[in-house]
Amino acid sequence: MILALAGCGDSGGGPVASVSAPTTNSSLAKLVASQSFANNAASESATIAASANVTAAASTSQPLTFSYDLASNSYTVSTQGRNQTFAPANQSSAANGIAVYAITNGATTDRLTLESASVTGYGAGYPQYSGLGYWQRTATGSGSSAVTLDFFIYGLDTAASAIPRTGSAAYATSVYGLVTPIGSEARFFQGTGRMDVDFVDGLLTTSATAYETGIVSQTNYGSGVTIAGSGTLSSSANAFSGAITYTGLNSKSTGTLSGQFYGPTAQELGASFATSGADGSSTSGVIWGNKNASLTPANLSMANIVSDESFAAQGAQMTIPQGGGSANASLATGTVDVTAAGSTTVTPAGLPAATLTSSDKTTSSNANFTAYSQAYGSGTITANLYKAGSTNTELALTYMTFGSWQGPTSTAANSGTGTSWFVYGLGTDPSVIQARTGSASYTGVAYGTAYNSATNATAGVNGTASFAINFDMGGYSGSFGLKNATTNYGTFNVSGTIASGVAAVGGVTGVTAGSGSFAPAFYGPTGQEFGGPFQISIPTANTTIVGAAAGKSG
């Protein structure tokens, strides 16, 4: 590129210098320029006794400074008042895509491990724009050692303008880190998993399984470790953040994760996390991902179905004999099958299935429901599905929804009538609920169908709902109101227990009259939503009610 130089005292068109465009790194496979890399990092510090057991530990998650100097072919890492430069003379090995550097100064040893496309033997199918690093500093003292480990993903981050805002993607991931259970040996953990990203709604989930290895003894403590997290994408920047749970072989902790995408079009990602547990344990680690087209993207929101999926649908069902009479109500589990093409098949337990498509849609009396109607034998099945997402002006659920089914119980001439209210969605991993502490509150709605056996009349009912969860005590409580234009059935209180991260079927007691049962569950990666079906009997009013209640926290 030829640059015209101004203000040099000569306007006579003399010779000008040819200046080359500055060199920049386009991938990590061949570094052609010095650079301070974008990164996501987590640090773990621990005091380790002579017995190899941890006596104190702490974790943090924050970016560090990691830079490459082309002239000396060296790397410098610095964070939290610590720094070290690793030059080629300090490299002890570089094979199979992994480079190891070591520096010993008196009683202190620094060790840097890099897994990167710039190292000989690195796989061509592995990330090319991001790399993995971890820096261990060990200061040996009298009777104990002070150890710090910094895990980080570094590389060439994606421009904010290049982050997709449509579609979804699945990333194959690797996880690395250190867990420090008090009174036991500190352990490295390593494993594989996936991260799913919904760019439309700005949601992500991640999961992995791993194994633990003793930091001193090198003992393989075994597999069985699970790591589960979720979060949201920034709407304007290249960033995401969320919550994460580490369930180790003898520890459990929760914390936060933060990350970003790497590569020109977000082909790769990196995240760091730090957790702490009530048992005194803590972890620090990183997640390193590469987009993988062979993975089927997961549904992260009930408002944006990207893959076909079958959901267990907890239901409250009521059947009425032909000609009327006493109703039979119960809780039962059916299924709801959804497709990316837009169809929904509702199969209540013991009742006919109905595959609902756009051609079955009818006008709904409630704009927050989508109504369907289709012929079945000599009768008609009607279904109403509560809308998920921002199009619902009453309650914008993300991870769960509910609906109703009503129609003949069979094609027989003497068929009775069946009604089912069902709840389904993206359930919460029970281990996540087990790890939660404190309390949470949820507000939402309740809908149902009331049947009066004296008049053989059915009518819709609805009201507001609220729930309170005590994770420490393992229980839930709450209430919802039910009424319609002609009858107010009053308020109904609910309560039940939570064991091993699962909400048990609880009781329903009417403030005025009535009793029944409620079968709630948690939905969303961290239990952001809560609800389930209910069935109620009010003998004094000859009334049976089946319905569903749902709420969201925050």
Coordinates of N, CA and C in Angstrom, one line a residue, residues 274-496:
A274 N -16.1 -21.1 38.3 CA -15.6 -21.3 39.6 C -16.8 -21.6 40.5
T275 N -16.7 -22.6 41.4 CA -17.7 -23.0 42.3 C -17.3 -23.2 43.7
S276 N -18.2 -23.2 44.6 CA -18.0 -23.5 46.0 C -19.1 -24.2 46.6
G277 N -18.9 -25.1 47.6 CA -19.9 -25.9 48.1 C -20.0 -25.8 49.6
A278 N -21.2 -26.2 50.1 CA -21.4 -26.1 51.6 C -20.5 -27.1 52.3
D279 N -20.0 -28.1 51.6 CA -19.1 -29.0 52.2 C -17.6 -28.5 52.3
G280 N -17.4 -27.2 51.8 CA -16.1 -26.6 51.9 C -15.3 -26.8 50.6
S281 N -15.8 -27.6 49.7 CA -15.0 -27.9 48.5 C -15.2 -26.7 47.5
S282 N -14.3 -26.6 46.5 CA -14.4 -25.6 45.5 C -13.8 -26.2 44.2
T283 N -14.1 -25.6 43.1 CA -13.6 -26.0 41.8 C -13.3 -24.8 41.0
S284 N -12.3 -25.0 40.1 CA -12.1 -24.0 39.0 C -11.8 -24.8 37.8
G285 N -12.4 -24.4 36.7 CA -12.2 -25.1 35.4 C -12.6 -24.3 34.2
V286 N -12.4 -25.0 33.1 CA -12.7 -24.4 31.8 C -13.5 -25.4 30.9
I287 N -14.2 -24.8 30.0 CA -14.9 -25.6 28.9 C -14.4 -25.1 27.6
W288 N -14.0 -26.0 26.8 CA -13.5 -25.7 25.4 C -14.3 -26.4 24.4
G289 N -14.8 -25.7 23.4 CA -15.8 -26.3 22.5 C -15.5 -26.0 21.1
N290 N -15.9 -26.9 20.2 CA -15.7 -26.8 18.8 C -17.1 -27.2 18.1
K291 N -17.6 -26.3 17.2 CA -18.9 -26.6 16.6 C -18.9 -27.9 15.9
N292 N -19.9 -28.7 16.1 CA -19.9 -30.1 15.6 C -21.3 -30.3 14.9
A293 N -21.3 -30.4 13.6 CA -22.5 -30.5 12.8 C -23.1 -31.9 13.0
S294 N -22.4 -32.9 13.5 CA -22.9 -34.2 13.6 C -23.8 -34.3 14.9
L295 N -23.7 -33.3 15.8 CA -24.6 -33.3 17.0 C -25.9 -32.7 16.6
T296 N -27.0 -33.4 17.1 CA -28.3 -32.8 16.9 C -28.5 -31.7 17.9
P297 N -28.8 -30.5 17.5 CA -29.1 -29.4 18.5 C -30.2 -29.7 19.4
A298 N -30.0 -29.3 20.7 CA -31.0 -29.6 21.7 C -32.0 -28.4 21.8
N299 N -33.2 -28.8 22.1 CA -34.2 -27.7 22.4 C -33.9 -27.1 23.7
L300 N -33.8 -25.8 23.7 CA -33.5 -25.0 24.9 C -34.6 -24.2 25.4
S301 N -35.6 -24.0 24.5 CA -36.8 -23.2 24.8 C -38.0 -23.9 24.2
M302 N -39.1 -23.9 25.0 CA -40.4 -24.4 24.4 C -41.0 -23.5 23.4
A303 N -40.4 -22.3 23.3 CA -40.9 -21.3 22.2 C -40.1 -21.5 20.9
N304 N -39.1 -22.3 20.9 CA -38.2 -22.4 19.7 C -37.8 -23.9 19.6
I305 N -38.7 -24.7 19.1 CA -38.4 -26.1 18.9 C -37.5 -26.3 17.7
V306 N -36.3 -26.8 17.9 CA -35.3 -26.9 16.7 C -35.1 -28.4 16.4
S307 N -35.5 -29.3 17.3 CA -35.4 -30.7 17.0 C -36.6 -31.5 17.5
D308 N -37.0 -32.6 16.8 CA -38.1 -33.4 17.3 C -37.8 -33.9 18.7
E309 N -38.8 -33.9 19.6 CA -38.6 -34.4 20.9 C -39.9 -34.9 21.5
S310 N -39.8 -36.0 22.3 CA -40.9 -36.5 23.0 C -40.8 -36.2 24.5
F311 N -41.8 -35.6 25.1 CA -41.8 -35.2 26.5 C -42.8 -36.0 27.3
A312 N -42.4 -36.4 28.5 CA -43.4 -37.0 29.4 C -44.3 -35.9 29.8
A313 N -45.6 -36.1 29.8 CA -46.5 -35.1 30.2 C -47.3 -35.5 31.4
Q314 N -47.0 -34.9 32.6 CA -47.8 -35.1 33.8 C -49.2 -34.6 33.6
G315 N -50.2 -35.4 33.8 CA -51.5 -35.0 33.5 C -52.5 -35.2 34.7
A316 N -53.6 -34.5 34.7 CA -54.7 -34.7 35.5 C -55.9 -34.9 34.6
Q317 N -56.5 -36.1 34.8 CA -57.5 -36.6 33.8 C -58.9 -36.8 34.5
M318 N -59.9 -36.6 33.8 CA -61.3 -36.8 34.3 C -62.1 -37.4 33.2
T319 N -62.8 -38.5 33.5 CA -63.7 -39.1 32.5 C -65.1 -39.1 33.1
I320 N -66.0 -38.9 32.2 CA -67.5 -38.8 32.6 C -68.2 -39.8 31.7
P321 N -69.0 -40.6 32.3 CA -69.8 -41.6 31.6 C -70.8 -40.9 30.6
Q322 N -71.1 -41.7 29.5 CA -72.1 -41.1 28.6 C -73.4 -40.9 29.3
G323 N -74.0 -39.7 29.1 CA -75.2 -39.4 29.8 C -75.0 -38.7 31.1
G324 N -73.7 -38.6 31.6 CA -73.4 -37.9 32.8 C -73.3 -38.8 34.0
G325 N -73.3 -38.3 35.2 CA -73.0 -39.1 36.4 C -71.7 -38.7 37.0
S326 N -71.3 -39.5 38.0 CA -70.1 -39.2 38.7 C -68.8 -39.2 37.8
A327 N -67.9 -38.3 38.0 CA -66.7 -38.3 37.3 C -65.6 -39.1 38.0
N328 N -64.7 -39.6 37.2 CA -63.5 -40.3 37.7 C -62.3 -39.5 37.4
A329 N -61.6 -39.0 38.4 CA -60.4 -38.1 38.2 C -59.2 -38.8 38.8
S330 N -58.0 -38.6 38.2 CA -56.8 -39.1 38.6 C -55.6 -38.4 38.0
L331 N -54.4 -38.6 38.6 CA -53.2 -38.1 38.0 C -52.6 -39.2 37.2
A332 N -52.1 -38.9 36.0 CA -51.5 -39.9 35.1 C -50.5 -39.3 34.2
T333 N -49.6 -40.1 33.7 CA -48.5 -39.5 32.8 C -48.8 -40.0 31.4
G334 N -48.9 -39.0 30.5 CA -49.0 -39.3 29.1 C -47.7 -38.8 28.3
T335 N -47.8 -38.5 27.1 CA -46.7 -37.9 26.3 C -47.2 -36.8 25.4
V336 N -46.3 -35.9 25.1 CA -46.5 -34.9 24.1 C -45.2 -34.9 23.2
D337 N -45.5 -35.2 21.9 CA -44.4 -35.2 21.0 C -44.4 -34.0 20.1
V338 N -43.3 -33.3 20.0 CA -43.3 -32.0 19.2 C -42.3 -32.2 18.1
T339 N -42.5 -31.6 17.0 CA -41.5 -31.6 15.9 C -41.0 -30.2 15.5
A340 N -39.9 -30.2 14.9 CA -39.3 -28.9 14.4 C -40.2 -28.3 13.3
A341 N -41.0 -29.2 12.6 CA -41.9 -28.8 11.6 C -43.1 -28.1 12.1
G342 N -43.4 -28.2 13.4 CA -44.5 -27.5 14.0 C -45.7 -28.3 14.5
S343 N -45.7 -29.7 14.3 CA -46.8 -30.5 14.7 C -46.6 -30.9 16.2
T344 N -47.7 -31.2 16.9 CA -47.7 -31.6 18.3 C -48.7 -32.8 18.4
T345 N -48.2 -33.9 18.9 CA -49.0 -35.0 19.2 C -49.2 -35.2 20.7
V346 N -50.5 -35.1 21.1 CA -50.9 -35.2 22.5 C -51.5 -36.6 22.7
T347 N -50.9 -37.3 23.7 CA -51.4 -38.6 24.0 C -51.6 -38.7 25.5
P348 N -52.8 -38.3 26.0 CA -53.0 -38.5 27.5 C -53.1 -39.9 27.8
A349 N -52.7 -40.3 29.0 CA -52.7 -41.7 29.5 C -54.1 -42.3 29.3
G350 N -54.3 -43.4 28.6 CA -55.5 -44.1 28.4 C -56.6 -43.4 27.6
L351 N -56.2 -42.3 26.9 CA -57.1 -41.6 26.0 C -56.5 -41.5 24.6
P352 N -57.4 -41.3 23.6 CA -56.9 -41.3 22.2 C -55.8 -40.2 22.0
A353 N -54.9 -40.5 21.1 CA -53.9 -39.5 20.7 C -54.4 -38.6 19.7
A354 N -53.9 -37.4 19.7 CA -54.3 -36.4 18.6 C -53.1 -35.7 18.1
T355 N -52.8 -35.8 16.8 CA -51.7 -35.1 16.2 C -52.2 -33.8 15.6
L356 N -51.7 -32.7 16.2 CA -52.2 -31.4 15.9 C -51.3 -30.7 14.9
T357 N -51.9 -30.2 13.8 CA -51.1 -29.5 12.8 C -51.8 -28.1 12.6
S358 N -51.1 -27.3 11.7 CA -51.7 -26.0 11.5 C -53.1 -26.1 10.8
S359 N -53.4 -27.2 10.1 CA -54.7 -27.3 9.5 C -55.8 -27.5 10.5
D360 N -55.4 -27.9 11.8 CA -56.4 -28.2 12.8 C -56.7 -26.9 13.7
K361 N -56.0 -25.8 13.4 CA -56.1 -24.7 14.3 C -57.5 -24.0 14.1
T362 N -58.0 -23.6 15.2 CA -59.3 -22.8 15.2 C -59.1 -21.5 16.0
T363 N -60.1 -20.7 16.1 CA -60.0 -19.5 16.8 C -60.1 -19.8 18.3
S364 N -59.2 -19.3 19.1 CA -59.2 -19.5 20.6 C -59.9 -18.3 21.2
S365 N -60.7 -18.7 22.3 CA -61.3 -17.6 23.1 C -60.4 -16.9 24.0
N366 N -59.1 -17.4 24.1 CA -58.1 -16.8 24.9 C -56.8 -16.7 24.1
A367 N -56.4 -15.5 23.8 CA -55.3 -15.2 22.9 C -54.0 -15.8 23.3
N368 N -53.9 -16.3 24.6 CA -52.7 -16.9 25.1 C -52.6 -18.4 24.9
F369 N -53.7 -18.9 24.3 CA -53.7 -20.3 23.9 C -53.8 -20.5 22.4
T370 N -53.3 -21.6 21.9 CA -53.5 -22.0 20.5 C -54.5 -23.1 20.5
A371 N -55.7 -22.9 19.8 CA -56.8 -23.9 19.9 C -56.7 -24.8 18.6
Y372 N -57.1 -26.0 18.8 CA -57.2 -27.0 17.8 C -58.5 -27.8 17.9
S373 N -58.9 -28.3 16.7 CA -60.1 -29.2 16.7 C -60.0 -30.2 15.5
Q374 N -60.3 -31.4 15.8 CA -60.2 -32.4 14.8 C -61.2 -33.5 15.0
A375 N -61.7 -34.1 14.0 CA -62.7 -35.2 14.1 C -62.1 -36.4 14.7
Y376 N -62.9 -37.1 15.5 CA -62.5 -38.4 16.0 C -63.7 -39.3 16.1
G377 N -63.7 -40.3 15.2 CA -64.9 -41.1 15.2 C -66.1 -40.3 14.8
S378 N -67.2 -40.4 15.6 CA -68.4 -39.6 15.4 C -68.3 -38.3 16.2
G379 N -67.2 -38.1 16.9 CA -67.1 -37.0 17.8 C -65.9 -36.0 17.4
T380 N -65.6 -35.2 18.3 CA -64.5 -34.2 18.0 C -63.6 -34.1 19.2
I381 N -62.3 -34.1 18.9 CA -61.3 -33.8 19.9 C -60.9 -32.3 19.8
T382 N -60.9 -31.6 20.9 CA -60.4 -30.2 21.0 C -59.2 -30.2 21.9
A383 N -58.3 -29.3 21.6 CA -57.1 -29.1 22.4 C -56.7 -27.7 22.4
N384 N -56.2 -27.3 23.6 CA -55.7 -25.9 23.8 C -54.4 -25.9 24.4
L385 N -53.4 -25.3 23.7 CA -52.0 -25.3 24.1 C -51.6 -23.9 24.5
Y386 N -51.1 -23.8 25.8 CA -50.7 -22.5 26.3 C -49.4 -22.1 25.6
K387 N -49.4 -20.9 25.0 CA -48.3 -20.4 24.3 C -47.1 -20.1 25.2
A388 N -45.9 -20.6 24.7 CA -44.6 -20.3 25.4 C -44.0 -19.1 24.8
G389 N -43.2 -18.4 25.6 CA -42.4 -17.3 25.1 C -43.1 -16.0 25.1
S390 N -42.5 -15.0 24.4 CA -42.9 -13.6 24.6 C -44.2 -13.3 23.9
T391 N -44.7 -14.2 23.1 CA -46.0 -14.0 22.5 C -47.2 -14.1 23.5
N392 N -46.9 -14.7 24.6 CA -47.9 -14.9 25.7 C -47.8 -13.6 26.5
T393 N -48.9 -12.9 26.6 CA -49.0 -11.6 27.3 C -49.3 -11.8 28.8
E394 N -49.7 -13.0 29.2 CA -50.0 -13.3 30.6 C -48.9 -13.8 31.4
L395 N -48.2 -14.8 30.9 CA -47.1 -15.5 31.6 C -46.1 -16.0 30.5
A396 N -45.0 -15.4 30.3 CA -44.0 -15.8 29.3 C -43.1 -17.0 29.8
L397 N -43.6 -18.2 29.7 CA -42.8 -19.3 30.1 C -41.8 -19.7 29.1
T398 N -40.6 -20.1 29.5 CA -39.6 -20.5 28.6 C -39.4 -22.0 28.5
Y399 N -39.4 -22.6 29.7 CA -38.9 -24.0 29.7 C -40.0 -25.0 29.9
M400 N -41.2 -24.6 30.2 CA -42.4 -25.5 30.4 C -43.6 -24.8 29.7
T401 N -44.6 -25.7 29.5 CA -45.9 -25.1 29.1 C -47.0 -26.2 29.5
F402 N -48.2 -25.9 29.2 CA -49.3 -26.9 29.5 C -50.4 -26.8 28.5
G403 N -51.3 -27.6 28.6 CA -52.5 -27.6 27.7 C -53.6 -28.5 28.2
S404 N -54.7 -28.5 27.4 CA -55.8 -29.3 27.7 C -56.2 -30.2 26.5
W405 N -56.8 -31.3 26.7 CA -57.4 -32.2 25.7 C -58.8 -32.6 26.1
Q406 N -59.7 -32.5 25.2 CA -61.1 -32.9 25.6 C -61.7 -33.6 24.4
G407 N -62.4 -34.8 24.6 CA -63.0 -35.5 23.5 C -63.5 -36.8 24.0
P408 N -64.0 -37.6 23.1 CA -64.6 -39.0 23.4 C -63.4 -39.9 23.9
T409 N -63.8 -40.7 24.8 CA -62.8 -41.7 25.4 C -62.5 -42.8 24.4
S410 N -63.3 -43.0 23.4 CA -63.1 -44.0 22.4 C -64.0 -43.8 21.3
T411 N -64.0 -44.7 20.2 CA -64.9 -44.5 19.1 C -66.2 -45.3 19.3
A412 N -66.3 -46.0 20.4 CA -67.5 -46.8 20.7 C -68.7 -45.9 20.8
A413 N -69.9 -46.5 20.5 CA -71.1 -45.7 20.5 C -71.5 -45.2 21.9
N414 N -71.1 -46.0 22.9 CA -71.4 -45.6 24.3 C -70.2 -44.9 25.0
S415 N -69.4 -44.3 24.2 CA -68.2 -43.6 24.7 C -68.5 -42.5 25.6
G416 N -67.8 -42.4 26.7 CA -67.9 -41.2 27.6 C -67.0 -40.1 27.1
T417 N -66.9 -39.1 27.9 CA -66.1 -37.9 27.6 C -64.9 -37.8 28.5
G418 N -63.7 -37.5 27.9 CA -62.5 -37.4 28.7 C -62.0 -36.0 28.7
T419 N -61.4 -35.5 29.7 CA -60.7 -34.2 29.8 C -59.3 -34.4 30.5
S420 N -58.3 -33.9 29.9 CA -57.0 -34.0 30.4 C -56.3 -32.6 30.4
W421 N -55.7 -32.2 31.5 CA -54.8 -31.1 31.6 C -53.4 -31.6 31.8
F422 N -52.5 -31.2 31.0 CA -51.1 -31.8 31.1 C -50.0 -30.7 31.1
V423 N -48.9 -31.1 31.7 CA -47.8 -30.1 31.8 C -46.6 -30.9 31.3
Y424 N -45.8 -30.2 30.5 CA -44.6 -30.8 29.9 C -43.5 -29.7 29.6
G425 N -42.3 -30.2 29.4 CA -41.2 -29.2 29.0 C -39.9 -29.8 29.3
L426 N -38.9 -28.8 29.5 CA -37.5 -29.2 29.6 C -37.2 -29.3 31.1
G427 N -37.3 -30.5 31.7 CA -37.2 -30.7 33.1 C -35.8 -30.4 33.6
T428 N -35.7 -30.1 34.9 CA -34.4 -29.8 35.6 C -33.8 -31.1 36.0
D429 N -32.5 -31.2 35.9 CA -31.7 -32.3 36.4 C -31.8 -32.3 37.9
P430 N -32.3 -33.4 38.5 CA -32.4 -33.5 40.0 C -31.2 -33.1 40.7
S431 N -30.0 -33.4 40.2 CA -28.7 -33.1 40.9 C -28.6 -31.6 41.1
V432 N -29.1 -30.8 40.1 CA -29.0 -29.3 40.2 C -29.9 -28.8 41.4
I433 N -31.1 -29.4 41.5 CA -32.0 -29.0 42.6 C -31.4 -29.4 43.9
Q434 N -30.8 -30.6 44.0 CA -30.1 -31.1 45.2 C -29.0 -30.1 45.7
A435 N -28.4 -29.5 44.7 CA -27.2 -28.6 45.1 C -27.7 -27.2 45.4
R436 N -29.0 -26.9 45.1 CA -29.4 -25.5 45.5 C -29.7 -25.4 47.0
T437 N -29.5 -24.1 47.4 CA -29.7 -23.8 48.8 C -30.6 -22.6 48.9
G438 N -31.1 -22.3 50.1 CA -31.9 -21.1 50.3 C -33.4 -21.4 49.8
S439 N -34.0 -20.4 49.2 CA -35.4 -20.4 48.9 C -35.6 -19.8 47.5
A440 N -36.8 -20.0 47.0 CA -37.2 -19.4 45.7 C -38.7 -19.2 45.7
S441 N -39.1 -18.2 45.0 CA -40.6 -18.0 44.9 C -41.0 -17.9 43.4
Y442 N -42.2 -18.4 43.1 CA -42.7 -18.5 41.7 C -44.1 -17.9 41.7
T443 N -44.3 -17.1 40.6 CA -45.7 -16.6 40.4 C -46.1 -17.0 39.0
G444 N -47.5 -17.2 38.9 CA -48.0 -17.7 37.6 C -49.5 -17.8 37.5
V445 N -49.9 -18.8 36.9 CA -51.4 -19.0 36.6 C -51.8 -20.4 36.9
A446 N -53.1 -20.6 37.0 CA -53.8 -21.9 37.0 C -55.0 -21.9 36.1
Y447 N -55.1 -23.0 35.4 CA -56.3 -23.2 34.5 C -56.8 -24.6 34.7
G448 N -58.1 -24.8 34.5 CA -58.7 -26.1 34.6 C -60.1 -26.2 34.1
T449 N -60.7 -27.4 34.3 CA -62.1 -27.6 33.9 C -62.8 -28.2 35.1
A450 N -64.0 -27.6 35.4 CA -64.8 -28.0 36.5 C -66.0 -28.7 36.0
Y451 N -66.4 -29.8 36.6 CA -67.6 -30.6 36.2 C -68.5 -30.8 37.4
N452 N -69.8 -30.4 37.2 CA -70.8 -30.6 38.2 C -71.7 -31.8 37.9
S453 N -71.6 -32.8 38.7 CA -72.3 -34.1 38.4 C -73.8 -33.9 38.6
A454 N -74.2 -32.9 39.4 CA -75.7 -32.7 39.6 C -76.3 -32.1 38.3
T455 N -75.6 -31.3 37.6 CA -76.1 -30.6 36.4 C -75.5 -31.1 35.1
N456 N -74.5 -32.0 35.3 CA -73.8 -32.5 34.1 C -73.2 -31.4 33.2
A457 N -72.8 -30.4 33.9 CA -72.2 -29.2 33.2 C -70.8 -29.1 33.4
T458 N -70.0 -28.7 32.4 CA -68.6 -28.5 32.5 C -68.3 -27.0 32.2
A459 N -67.3 -26.5 32.8 CA -66.9 -25.1 32.6 C -65.5 -24.8 32.9
G460 N -64.9 -23.9 32.1 CA -63.5 -23.6 32.4 C -63.3 -22.7 33.6
V461 N -62.2 -22.9 34.3 CA -61.9 -22.1 35.5 C -60.4 -21.6 35.3
N462 N -60.1 -20.5 36.0 CA -58.7 -20.1 36.0 C -58.4 -19.1 37.1
G463 N -57.2 -18.8 37.4 CA -56.8 -17.9 38.4 C -55.3 -17.7 38.5
T464 N -54.8 -17.0 39.5 CA -53.4 -16.8 39.6 C -52.8 -17.9 40.6
A465 N -51.5 -18.1 40.5 CA -50.9 -19.1 41.3 C -49.6 -18.5 41.9
S466 N -49.1 -19.0 43.0 CA -47.8 -18.6 43.6 C -47.3 -19.8 44.4
F467 N -46.0 -20.0 44.4 CA -45.3 -21.1 45.0 C -44.1 -20.6 45.7
A468 N -43.7 -21.3 46.8 CA -42.5 -21.0 47.6 C -41.7 -22.3 47.7
I469 N -40.4 -22.3 47.5 CA -39.6 -23.5 47.6 C -38.6 -23.2 48.7
N470 N -38.4 -24.2 49.6 CA -37.4 -24.1 50.6 C -36.4 -25.3 50.3
F471 N -35.3 -25.0 49.6 CA -34.4 -26.0 49.2 C -33.6 -26.6 50.4
D472 N -33.4 -25.8 51.4 CA -32.7 -26.3 52.6 C -33.6 -27.4 53.4
M473 N -34.8 -27.1 53.5 CA -35.7 -28.0 54.2 C -36.3 -29.1 53.3
G474 N -36.2 -28.9 52.0 CA -36.8 -29.9 51.1 C -38.3 -29.9 51.0
G475 N -38.9 -28.7 50.7 CA -40.3 -28.7 50.6 C -40.8 -27.5 49.8
Y476 N -42.1 -27.7 49.4 CA -42.7 -26.6 48.6 C -44.1 -26.3 49.2
S477 N -44.6 -25.1 49.0 CA -45.9 -24.7 49.4 C -46.4 -23.7 48.4
G478 N -47.7 -23.4 48.5 CA -48.2 -22.4 47.6 C -49.7 -22.4 47.5
S479 N -50.3 -21.7 46.6 CA -51.8 -21.6 46.4 C -52.1 -21.1 45.1
F480 N -53.4 -21.4 44.7 CA -53.9 -20.9 43.4 C -55.4 -20.7 43.6
G481 N -56.0 -19.8 42.9 CA -57.4 -19.5 42.9 C -58.0 -20.0 41.6
L482 N -59.3 -20.4 41.7 CA -60.0 -20.9 40.6 C -61.4 -20.4 40.6
K483 N -61.8 -19.8 39.5 CA -63.2 -19.2 39.3 C -63.5 -19.1 37.8
N484 N -64.8 -18.8 37.6 CA -65.2 -18.4 36.2 C -66.3 -17.3 36.4
A485 N -67.0 -17.1 35.3 CA -67.9 -15.9 35.4 C -69.1 -16.2 36.3
T486 N -69.4 -17.4 36.6 CA -70.6 -17.7 37.5 C -70.2 -18.3 38.8
T487 N -69.1 -18.9 39.0 CA -68.7 -19.6 40.2 C -67.3 -19.3 40.7
N488 N -67.2 -18.9 42.0 CA -65.8 -18.8 42.5 C -65.6 -19.9 43.5
Y489 N -64.7 -20.8 43.1 CA -64.4 -22.0 43.9 C -63.4 -21.7 45.0
G490 N -62.8 -20.5 45.0 CA -62.0 -20.0 46.1 C -60.5 -20.4 45.9
T491 N -59.8 -20.3 47.0 CA -58.3 -20.5 47.0 C -58.0 -21.9 47.5
F492 N -57.0 -22.5 46.8 CA -56.6 -23.9 47.2 C -55.1 -23.8 47.6
N493 N -54.8 -24.3 48.8 CA -53.4 -24.4 49.2 C -52.8 -25.7 48.8
V494 N -51.5 -25.7 48.5 CA -50.8 -26.9 48.1 C -49.5 -27.0 49.0
S495 N -49.0 -28.2 49.2 CA -47.8 -28.4 49.9 C -47.3 -29.8 49.7
G496 N -46.0 -29.9 49.7 CA -45.3 -31.2 49.5 C -43.9 -31.2 49.8

